[in-house]
Coordinates of C-alpha atoms and ligand atoms in Angstrom, one line a residue:
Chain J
X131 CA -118.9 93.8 103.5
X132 CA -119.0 91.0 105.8
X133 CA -115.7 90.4 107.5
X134 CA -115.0 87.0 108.7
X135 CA -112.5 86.1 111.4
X136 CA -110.7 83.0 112.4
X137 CA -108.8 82.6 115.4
X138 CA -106.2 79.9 116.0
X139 CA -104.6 78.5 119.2
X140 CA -101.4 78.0 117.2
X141 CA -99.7 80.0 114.8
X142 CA -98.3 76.9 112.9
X143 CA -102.7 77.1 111.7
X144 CA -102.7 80.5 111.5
X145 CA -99.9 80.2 108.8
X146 CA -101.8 77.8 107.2
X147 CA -105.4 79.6 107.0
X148 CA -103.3 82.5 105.9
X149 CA -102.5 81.3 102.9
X150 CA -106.2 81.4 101.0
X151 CA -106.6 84.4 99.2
X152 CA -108.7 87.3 100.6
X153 CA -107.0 86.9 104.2
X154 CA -105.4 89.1 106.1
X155 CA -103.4 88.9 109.8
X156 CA -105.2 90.5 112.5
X157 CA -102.8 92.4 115.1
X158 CA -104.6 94.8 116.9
X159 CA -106.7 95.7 113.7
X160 CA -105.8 99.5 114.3
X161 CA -104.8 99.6 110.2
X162 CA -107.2 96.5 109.2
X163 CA -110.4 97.1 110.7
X164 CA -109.6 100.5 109.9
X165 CA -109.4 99.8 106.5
X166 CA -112.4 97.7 106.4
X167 CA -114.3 100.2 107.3
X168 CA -112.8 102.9 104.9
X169 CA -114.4 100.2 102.4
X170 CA -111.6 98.1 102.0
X171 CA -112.9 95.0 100.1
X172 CA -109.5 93.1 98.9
X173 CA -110.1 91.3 102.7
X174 CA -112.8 89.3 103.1
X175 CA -111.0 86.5 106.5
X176 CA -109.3 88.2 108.6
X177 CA -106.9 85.8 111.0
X178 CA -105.7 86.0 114.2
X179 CA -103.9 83.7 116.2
X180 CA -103.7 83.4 120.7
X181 CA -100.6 81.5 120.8
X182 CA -99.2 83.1 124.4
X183 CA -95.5 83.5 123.1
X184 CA -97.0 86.0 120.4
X185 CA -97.9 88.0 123.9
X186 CA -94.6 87.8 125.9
X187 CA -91.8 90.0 126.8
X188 CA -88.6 88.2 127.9
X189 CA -85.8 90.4 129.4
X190 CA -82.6 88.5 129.9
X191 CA -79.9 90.3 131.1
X192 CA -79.3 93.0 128.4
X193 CA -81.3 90.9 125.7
X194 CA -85.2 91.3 125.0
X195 CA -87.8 89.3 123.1
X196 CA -90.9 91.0 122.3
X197 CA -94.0 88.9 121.0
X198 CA -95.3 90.5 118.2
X199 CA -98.8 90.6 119.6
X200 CA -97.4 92.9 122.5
X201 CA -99.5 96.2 122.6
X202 CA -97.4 99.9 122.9
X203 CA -99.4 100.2 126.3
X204 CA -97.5 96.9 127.6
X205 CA -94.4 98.2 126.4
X206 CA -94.7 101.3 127.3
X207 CA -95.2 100.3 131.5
X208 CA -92.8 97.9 131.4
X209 CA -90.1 98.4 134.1
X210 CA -87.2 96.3 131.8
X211 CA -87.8 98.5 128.9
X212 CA -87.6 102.1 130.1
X213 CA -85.4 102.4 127.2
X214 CA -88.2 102.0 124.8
X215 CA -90.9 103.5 127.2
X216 CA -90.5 107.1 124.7
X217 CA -91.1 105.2 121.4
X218 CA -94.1 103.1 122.6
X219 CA -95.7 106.4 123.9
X220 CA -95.2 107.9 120.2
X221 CA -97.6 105.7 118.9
X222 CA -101.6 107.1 118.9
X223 CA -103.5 108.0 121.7
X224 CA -104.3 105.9 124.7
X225 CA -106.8 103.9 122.9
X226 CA -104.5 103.5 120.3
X227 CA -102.0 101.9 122.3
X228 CA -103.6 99.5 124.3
X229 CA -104.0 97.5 121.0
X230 CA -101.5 98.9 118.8
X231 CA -99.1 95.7 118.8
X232 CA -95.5 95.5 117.7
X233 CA -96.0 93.4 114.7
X234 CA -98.5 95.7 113.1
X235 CA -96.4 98.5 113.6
X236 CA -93.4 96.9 111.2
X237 CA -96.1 96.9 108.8
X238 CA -97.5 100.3 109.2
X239 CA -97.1 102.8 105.9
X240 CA -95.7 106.2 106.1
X241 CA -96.2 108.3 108.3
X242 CA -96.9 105.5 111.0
X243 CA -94.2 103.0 112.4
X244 CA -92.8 105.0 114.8
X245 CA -91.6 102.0 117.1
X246 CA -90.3 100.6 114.4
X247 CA -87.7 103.4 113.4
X248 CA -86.8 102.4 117.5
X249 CA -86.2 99.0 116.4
X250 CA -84.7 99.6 113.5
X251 CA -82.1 101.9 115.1
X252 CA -81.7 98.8 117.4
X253 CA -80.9 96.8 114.7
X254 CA -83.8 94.2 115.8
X255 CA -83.8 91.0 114.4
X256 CA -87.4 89.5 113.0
X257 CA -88.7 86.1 113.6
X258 CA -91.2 84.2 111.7
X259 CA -91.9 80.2 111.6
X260 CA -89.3 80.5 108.2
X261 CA -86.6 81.9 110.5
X262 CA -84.9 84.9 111.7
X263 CA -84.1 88.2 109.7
X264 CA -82.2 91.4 110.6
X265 CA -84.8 94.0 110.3
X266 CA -83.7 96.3 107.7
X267 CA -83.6 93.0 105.2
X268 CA -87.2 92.6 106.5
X269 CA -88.5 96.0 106.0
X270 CA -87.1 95.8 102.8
X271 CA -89.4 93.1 101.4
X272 CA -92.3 93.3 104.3
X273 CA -95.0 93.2 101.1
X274 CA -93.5 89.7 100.1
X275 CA -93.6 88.6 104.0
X276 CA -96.7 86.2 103.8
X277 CA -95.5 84.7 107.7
X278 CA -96.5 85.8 110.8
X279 CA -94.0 87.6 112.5
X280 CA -93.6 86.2 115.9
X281 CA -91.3 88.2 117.8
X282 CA -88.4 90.8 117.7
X283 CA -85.5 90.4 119.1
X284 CA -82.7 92.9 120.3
X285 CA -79.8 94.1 122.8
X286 CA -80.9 96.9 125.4
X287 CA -77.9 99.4 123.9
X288 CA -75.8 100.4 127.1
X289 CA -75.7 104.2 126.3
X290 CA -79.5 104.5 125.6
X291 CA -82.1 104.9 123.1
X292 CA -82.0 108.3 122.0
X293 CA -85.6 108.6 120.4
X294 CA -87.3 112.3 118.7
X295 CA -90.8 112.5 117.2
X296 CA -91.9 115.6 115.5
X297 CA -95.4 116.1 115.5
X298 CA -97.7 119.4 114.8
X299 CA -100.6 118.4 117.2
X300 CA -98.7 117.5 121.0
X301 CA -99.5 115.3 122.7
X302 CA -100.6 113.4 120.2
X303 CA -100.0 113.6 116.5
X304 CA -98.7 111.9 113.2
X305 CA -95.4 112.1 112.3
X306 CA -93.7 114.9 110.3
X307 CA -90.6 112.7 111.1
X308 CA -89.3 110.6 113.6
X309 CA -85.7 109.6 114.9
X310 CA -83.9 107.1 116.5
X311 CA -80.6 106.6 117.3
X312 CA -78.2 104.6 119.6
X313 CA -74.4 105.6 120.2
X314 CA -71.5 104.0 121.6
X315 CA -68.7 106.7 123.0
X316 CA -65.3 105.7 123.1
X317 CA -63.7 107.3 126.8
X318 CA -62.8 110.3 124.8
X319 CA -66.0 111.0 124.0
X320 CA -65.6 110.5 120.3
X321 CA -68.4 108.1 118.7
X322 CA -67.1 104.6 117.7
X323 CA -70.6 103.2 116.9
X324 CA -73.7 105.2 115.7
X325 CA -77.0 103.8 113.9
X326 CA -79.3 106.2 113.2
X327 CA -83.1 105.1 111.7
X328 CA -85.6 108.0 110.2
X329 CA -89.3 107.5 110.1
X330 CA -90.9 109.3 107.7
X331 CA -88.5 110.1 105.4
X332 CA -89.2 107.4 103.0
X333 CA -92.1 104.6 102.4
X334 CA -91.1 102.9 105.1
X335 CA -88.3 103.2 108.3
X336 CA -84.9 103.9 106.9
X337 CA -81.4 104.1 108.5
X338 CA -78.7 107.2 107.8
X339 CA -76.2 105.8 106.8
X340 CA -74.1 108.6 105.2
X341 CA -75.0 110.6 108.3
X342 CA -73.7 107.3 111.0
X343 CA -70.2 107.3 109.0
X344 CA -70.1 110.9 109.0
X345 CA -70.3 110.8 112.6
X346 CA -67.7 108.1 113.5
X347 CA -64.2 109.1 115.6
X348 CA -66.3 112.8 115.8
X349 CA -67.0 114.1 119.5
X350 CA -71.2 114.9 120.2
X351 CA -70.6 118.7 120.0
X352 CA -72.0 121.3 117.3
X353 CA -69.2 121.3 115.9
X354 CA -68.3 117.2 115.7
X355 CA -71.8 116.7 114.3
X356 CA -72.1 119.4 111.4
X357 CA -70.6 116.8 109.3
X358 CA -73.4 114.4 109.9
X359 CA -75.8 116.9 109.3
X360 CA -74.8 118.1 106.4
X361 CA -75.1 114.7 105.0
X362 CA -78.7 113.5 106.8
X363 CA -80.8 113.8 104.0
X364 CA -79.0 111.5 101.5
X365 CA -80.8 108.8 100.0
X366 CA -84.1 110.0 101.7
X367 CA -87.5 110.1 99.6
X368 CA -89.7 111.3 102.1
X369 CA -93.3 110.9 101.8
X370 CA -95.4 114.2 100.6
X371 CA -98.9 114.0 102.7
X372 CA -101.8 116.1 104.7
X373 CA -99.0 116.9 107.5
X374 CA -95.6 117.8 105.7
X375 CA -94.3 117.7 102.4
X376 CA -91.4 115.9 101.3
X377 CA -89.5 118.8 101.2
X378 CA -90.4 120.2 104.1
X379 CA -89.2 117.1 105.8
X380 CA -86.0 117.0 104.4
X381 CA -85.4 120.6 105.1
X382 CA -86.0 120.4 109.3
X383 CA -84.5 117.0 109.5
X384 CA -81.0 118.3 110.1
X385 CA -82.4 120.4 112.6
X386 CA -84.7 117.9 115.1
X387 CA -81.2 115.2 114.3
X388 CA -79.3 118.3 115.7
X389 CA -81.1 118.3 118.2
X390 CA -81.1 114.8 119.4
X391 CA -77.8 114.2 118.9
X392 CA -76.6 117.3 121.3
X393 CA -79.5 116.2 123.8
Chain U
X235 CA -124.0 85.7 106.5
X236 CA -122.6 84.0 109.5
X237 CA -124.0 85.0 112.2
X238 CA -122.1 85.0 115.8
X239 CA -123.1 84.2 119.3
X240 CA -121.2 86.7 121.5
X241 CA -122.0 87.1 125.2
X242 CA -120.1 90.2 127.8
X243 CA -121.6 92.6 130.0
X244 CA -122.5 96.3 129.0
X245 CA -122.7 98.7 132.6
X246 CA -123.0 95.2 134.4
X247 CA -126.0 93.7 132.5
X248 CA -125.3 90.3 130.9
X249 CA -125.7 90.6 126.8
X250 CA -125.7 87.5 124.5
X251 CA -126.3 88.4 120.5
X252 CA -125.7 87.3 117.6
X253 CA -123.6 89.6 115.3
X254 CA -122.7 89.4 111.7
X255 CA -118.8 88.3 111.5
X256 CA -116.8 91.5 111.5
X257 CA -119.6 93.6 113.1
X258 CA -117.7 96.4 115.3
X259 CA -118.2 97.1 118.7
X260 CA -119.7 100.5 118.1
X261 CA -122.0 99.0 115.6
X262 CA -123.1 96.1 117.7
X263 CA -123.6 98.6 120.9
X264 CA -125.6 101.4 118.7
X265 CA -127.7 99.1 116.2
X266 CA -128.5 95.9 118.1
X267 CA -128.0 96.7 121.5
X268 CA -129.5 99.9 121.7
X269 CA -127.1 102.0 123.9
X270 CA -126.3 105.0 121.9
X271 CA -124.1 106.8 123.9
X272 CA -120.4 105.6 121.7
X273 CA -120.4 107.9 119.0
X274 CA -119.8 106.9 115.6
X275 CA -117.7 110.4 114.2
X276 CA -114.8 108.9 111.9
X277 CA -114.8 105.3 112.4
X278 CA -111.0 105.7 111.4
X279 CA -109.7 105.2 115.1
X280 CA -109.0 109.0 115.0
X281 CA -111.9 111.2 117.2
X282 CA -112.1 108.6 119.9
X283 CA -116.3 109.3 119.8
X284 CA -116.3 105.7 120.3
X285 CA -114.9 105.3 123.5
X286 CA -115.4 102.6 125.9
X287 CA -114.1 100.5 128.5
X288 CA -113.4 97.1 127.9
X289 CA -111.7 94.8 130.8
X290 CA -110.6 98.4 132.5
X291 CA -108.8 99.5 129.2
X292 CA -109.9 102.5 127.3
X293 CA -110.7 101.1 123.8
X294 CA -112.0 102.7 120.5
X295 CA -115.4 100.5 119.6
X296 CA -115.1 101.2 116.1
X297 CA -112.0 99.2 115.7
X298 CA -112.7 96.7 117.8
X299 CA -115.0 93.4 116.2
X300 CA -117.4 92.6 118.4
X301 CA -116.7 89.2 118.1
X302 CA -113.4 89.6 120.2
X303 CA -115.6 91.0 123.0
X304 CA -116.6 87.4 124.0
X305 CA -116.7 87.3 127.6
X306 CA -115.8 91.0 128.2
X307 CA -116.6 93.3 130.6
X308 CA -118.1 96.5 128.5
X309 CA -118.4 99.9 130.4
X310 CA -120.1 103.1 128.3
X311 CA -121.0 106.2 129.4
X312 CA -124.6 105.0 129.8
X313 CA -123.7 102.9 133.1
X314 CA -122.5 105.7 134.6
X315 CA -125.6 107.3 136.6
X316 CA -126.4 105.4 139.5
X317 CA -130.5 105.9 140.4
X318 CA -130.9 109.1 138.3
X319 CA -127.5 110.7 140.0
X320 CA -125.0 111.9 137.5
X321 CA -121.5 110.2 138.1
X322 CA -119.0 113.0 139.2
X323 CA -117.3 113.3 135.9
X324 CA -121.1 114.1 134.3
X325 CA -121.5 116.2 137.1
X326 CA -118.7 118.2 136.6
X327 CA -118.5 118.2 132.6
X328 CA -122.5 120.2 133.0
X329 CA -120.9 122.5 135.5
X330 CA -117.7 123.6 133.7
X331 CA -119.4 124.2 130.3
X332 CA -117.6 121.3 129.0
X333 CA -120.1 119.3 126.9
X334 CA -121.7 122.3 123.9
X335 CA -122.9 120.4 121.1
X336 CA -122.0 116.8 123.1
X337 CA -121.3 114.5 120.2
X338 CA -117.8 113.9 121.6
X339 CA -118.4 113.8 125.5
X340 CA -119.4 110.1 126.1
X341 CA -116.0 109.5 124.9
X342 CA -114.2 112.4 126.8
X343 CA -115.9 110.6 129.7
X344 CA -114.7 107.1 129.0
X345 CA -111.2 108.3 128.8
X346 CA -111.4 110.6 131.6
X347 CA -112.7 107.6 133.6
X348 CA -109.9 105.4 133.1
X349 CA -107.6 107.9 134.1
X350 CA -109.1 108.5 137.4
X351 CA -109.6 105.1 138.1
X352 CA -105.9 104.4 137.7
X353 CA -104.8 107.8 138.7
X354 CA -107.3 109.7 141.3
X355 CA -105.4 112.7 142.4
X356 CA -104.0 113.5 138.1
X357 CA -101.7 116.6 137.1
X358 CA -102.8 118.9 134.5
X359 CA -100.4 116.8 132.2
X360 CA -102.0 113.2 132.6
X361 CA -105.3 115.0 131.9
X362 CA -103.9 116.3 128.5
X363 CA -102.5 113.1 127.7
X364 CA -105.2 110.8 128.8
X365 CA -107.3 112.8 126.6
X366 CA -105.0 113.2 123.5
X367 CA -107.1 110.6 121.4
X368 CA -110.6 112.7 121.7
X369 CA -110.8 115.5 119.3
X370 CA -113.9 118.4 120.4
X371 CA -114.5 120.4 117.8
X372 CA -116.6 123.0 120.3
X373 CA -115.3 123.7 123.3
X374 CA -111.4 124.1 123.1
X375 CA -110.4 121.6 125.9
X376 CA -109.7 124.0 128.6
X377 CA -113.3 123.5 130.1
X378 CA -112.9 119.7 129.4
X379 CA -109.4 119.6 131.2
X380 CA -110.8 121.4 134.4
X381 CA -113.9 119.2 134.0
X382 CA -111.4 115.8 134.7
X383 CA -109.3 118.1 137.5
X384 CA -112.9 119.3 139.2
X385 CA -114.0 115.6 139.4
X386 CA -110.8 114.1 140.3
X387 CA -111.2 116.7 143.4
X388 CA -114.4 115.8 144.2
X389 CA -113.9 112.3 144.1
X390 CA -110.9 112.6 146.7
X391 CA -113.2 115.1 148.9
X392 CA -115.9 112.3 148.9
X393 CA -113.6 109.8 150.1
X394 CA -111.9 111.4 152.3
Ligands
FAD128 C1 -105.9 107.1 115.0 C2 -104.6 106.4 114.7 C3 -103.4 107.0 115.1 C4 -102.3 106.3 114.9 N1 -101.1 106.9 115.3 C5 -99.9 106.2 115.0 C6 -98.7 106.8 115.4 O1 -98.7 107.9 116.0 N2 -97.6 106.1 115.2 C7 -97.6 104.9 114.6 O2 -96.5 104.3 114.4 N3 -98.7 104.4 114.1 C8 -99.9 105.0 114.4 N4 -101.0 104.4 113.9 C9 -101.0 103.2 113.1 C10 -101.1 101.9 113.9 O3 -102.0 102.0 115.0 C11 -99.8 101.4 114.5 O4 -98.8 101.4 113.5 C12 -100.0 100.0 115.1 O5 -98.8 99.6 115.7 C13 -100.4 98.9 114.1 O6 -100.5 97.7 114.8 P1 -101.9 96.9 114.8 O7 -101.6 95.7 115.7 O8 -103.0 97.7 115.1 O9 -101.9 96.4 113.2 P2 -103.1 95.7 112.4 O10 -104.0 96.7 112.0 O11 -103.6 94.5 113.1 O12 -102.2 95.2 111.2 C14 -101.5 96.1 110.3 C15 -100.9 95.2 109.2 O13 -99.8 94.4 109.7 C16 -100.1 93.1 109.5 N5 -99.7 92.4 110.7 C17 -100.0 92.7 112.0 N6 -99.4 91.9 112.9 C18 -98.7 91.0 112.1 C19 -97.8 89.9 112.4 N7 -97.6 89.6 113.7 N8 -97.3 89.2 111.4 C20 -97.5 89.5 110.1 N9 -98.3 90.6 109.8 C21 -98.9 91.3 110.7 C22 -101.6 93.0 109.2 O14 -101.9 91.9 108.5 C23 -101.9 94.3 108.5 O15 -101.5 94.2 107.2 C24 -102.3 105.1 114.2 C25 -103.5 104.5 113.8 C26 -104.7 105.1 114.1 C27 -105.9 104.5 113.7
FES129 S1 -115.5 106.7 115.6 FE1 -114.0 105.5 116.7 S2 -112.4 106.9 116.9 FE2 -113.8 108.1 115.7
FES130 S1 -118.7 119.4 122.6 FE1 -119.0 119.4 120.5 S2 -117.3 118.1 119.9 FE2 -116.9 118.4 121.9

């Protein structure tokens, strides 16, 4: 099957060309050309576009764009973004991430988008020519998103990324699940703020949200946590594949979230 | 079938082809080309068989199109013996057993290039990791991983 690709200076034309049928976006092709040759035939144009923004990372203070043609390699050496170094690394092998880019990773199916459970716990914000959406509205409908997705946006959280991925085969391996989570400590040490994003542990990233309440006005310690824990699983449906099953995954997610939150 | 005019370098030696739109890499190297030495093993982006260096970058030529290649600088494990002398990292993949049935080693190489030309004195660690996308299914690692270590030591005797 004969594959044809178009590239566009702009992504105003990219847009445009990717509304005939049969076309796909092109990121870094780690899930498309893959697919192609799998035997994929639904694509027959695949379109890319070199517009430089799609390629730049602009740190500001605490705030950080990411084009959404930025590879994990690039983010991943980054002196501003030590904070996301972890999550970036998570994805593939070398190879893998020196092409891997950002925007194909919020589209990446179960038990891929590891970076994306990062910015999810970030509460990124997406951008597309149509306009800006928080990211867990994106997710949400990412099969209706026809746009490009040009860059994410988010605030470096003071107190840190705390980022966990569970894998069978180290260094390198797919996800049995993957965690993200940034806290905000009041001066007691009791949590005031918590988002907490799985990977994993549904289709596609999801947050905790029973388990982020749980943990509100509660101090970081076994005992503060338990309550959190108890309650990490609810309203997963974790996908069932060749690494883990779905019940295995809900089983040991309390554990590795134990685990991360005590870290 | 549209047919492409791509130009790059392979080991130094200008190339210019024509491929069919959405040829890969590793096809375009093995079939038209003629340099063997990527391996075609999954073409799922998974054994990294396909290794090569493009622009300095480790890159898997199965999942890149050729046509993107325009330009490019392409190293393979082919350009690596200089008058019939192996490059160190050959050298030292025959001497610690590490190569048995072979299929994967051009791409152990590749990726154990790139890490010593970025990082010449490596710990055991960066070894690991810089090979973590190359499966072997013969020789367990270990004599790969000393391999990489073994060169990277020559390579610093040499230029000391
Ligand atoms: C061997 C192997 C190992 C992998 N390991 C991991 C892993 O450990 N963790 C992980 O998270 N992923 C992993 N992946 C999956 C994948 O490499 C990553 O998710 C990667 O980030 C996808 O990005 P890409 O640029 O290659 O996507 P592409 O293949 O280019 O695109 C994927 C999808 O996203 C769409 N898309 C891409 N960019 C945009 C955009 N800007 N706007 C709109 N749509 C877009 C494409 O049209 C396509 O539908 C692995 C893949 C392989 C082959
Ligand atoms: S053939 Fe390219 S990674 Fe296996
Ligand atoms: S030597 Fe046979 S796969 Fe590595």
């Amino acid at each position: 099957m004969a594959l044809a690709l178009q590239t566009f200076s702009t992504v105003k034309d990219a847009n445009a060309a990717l509304k005939a049928a049969g076309t796909r976006y092109l990121g870094g092709g780690t899930l498309v050309v893959r697919a192609a040759n799998e035997g994929d035939v639904s694509v027959s144009s695949l379109i890319g576009s070199t517009e430089p923004a799609l390629s730049a990372i602009i740190v500001s203070g605490d705030k950080v764009r990411i084009g959404a043609s930025v590879t994990m390699a690039a983010i991943a050496r980054h002196p501003d973004l030590v904070a996301l170094a972890r999550a970036a690394r998570a994805v593939g092998g070398p190879a893998i991430r020196n092409v891997a880019t950002v925007g194909g990773n919020l589209f990446a199916p179960a038990p891929y988008g590891d970076f994306t459970v990062a910015l999810l716990a970030l509460d990124a914000i997406v951008s597309t020519e149509g306009g800006e959406k928080p990211i867990e509205t994106f997710l949400a409908k990412r099969e209706s998103n026809h746009a490009i997705v040009t860059e994410v946006g988010f605030t470096l959280p003071a107190e840190g990324l705390r980022f966990l991925k569970v894998s069978r085969v180290k260094p390198k391996g797919v996800s049995v699940l993957c965690i993200a989570a940034v806290l905000e400590q009041a001066p007691d040490g009791t949590v005031s703020s918590a988002h907490i994003a799985l990977g994993c542990m549904a289709d596609r990233p999801m947050r905790a949200k029973a388990a982020e309440k749980a943990l509100l006005g509660k101090k970081l310690t076994s005992d503060g946590i338990a309550p959190a824990l108890a309650v990490a699983s609810d309203g997963t449906s974790p996908v069932t594949d060749p690494i883990a099953s779905a019940w295995y995954r809900n089983e040991v997610l309390p554990v590795h979230l134990g685990r991360l939150l005590l870290a | 079938m549209a047919k492409i005019p791509v130009q790059f370098t392979l080991n130094g030696a200008e190339k210019a082809e024509f491929f069919d739109s959405g040829t890969t890499l590793l096809n375009a190297l093995r079939d038209k080309i003629g340099d063997t030495s990527p391996k075609g093993g999954c073409h799922q982006g998974t054994c990294g068989a396909c290794s090569v260096i493009i622009d300095g970058e480790l890159r898997l030529s199965c999942l890149t199109l050729a046509e993107t290649c325009n330009g490019a600088a392409i190293t393979t494990t082919s350009g690596l013996s200089q008058g019939g002398v192996l490059h160190p990292l050959q050298r030292a993949f025959l001497d610690a057993f590490a190569t048995q049935c072979g299929f994967c080693t051009p791409g152990m190489i590749m990726a154990a290039k790139v890490l010593l030309d970025h990082t010449p004195d490596p710990s055991r660690d960066d070894v690991v990791e810089a090979l973590s996308g190359n499966i072997c299914r013969c020789t367990g690692y270990e004599p790969i991983i000393q391999a990489v270590l073994t060169a990277a030591r020559s390579n610093s005797q040499n230029a000391a």
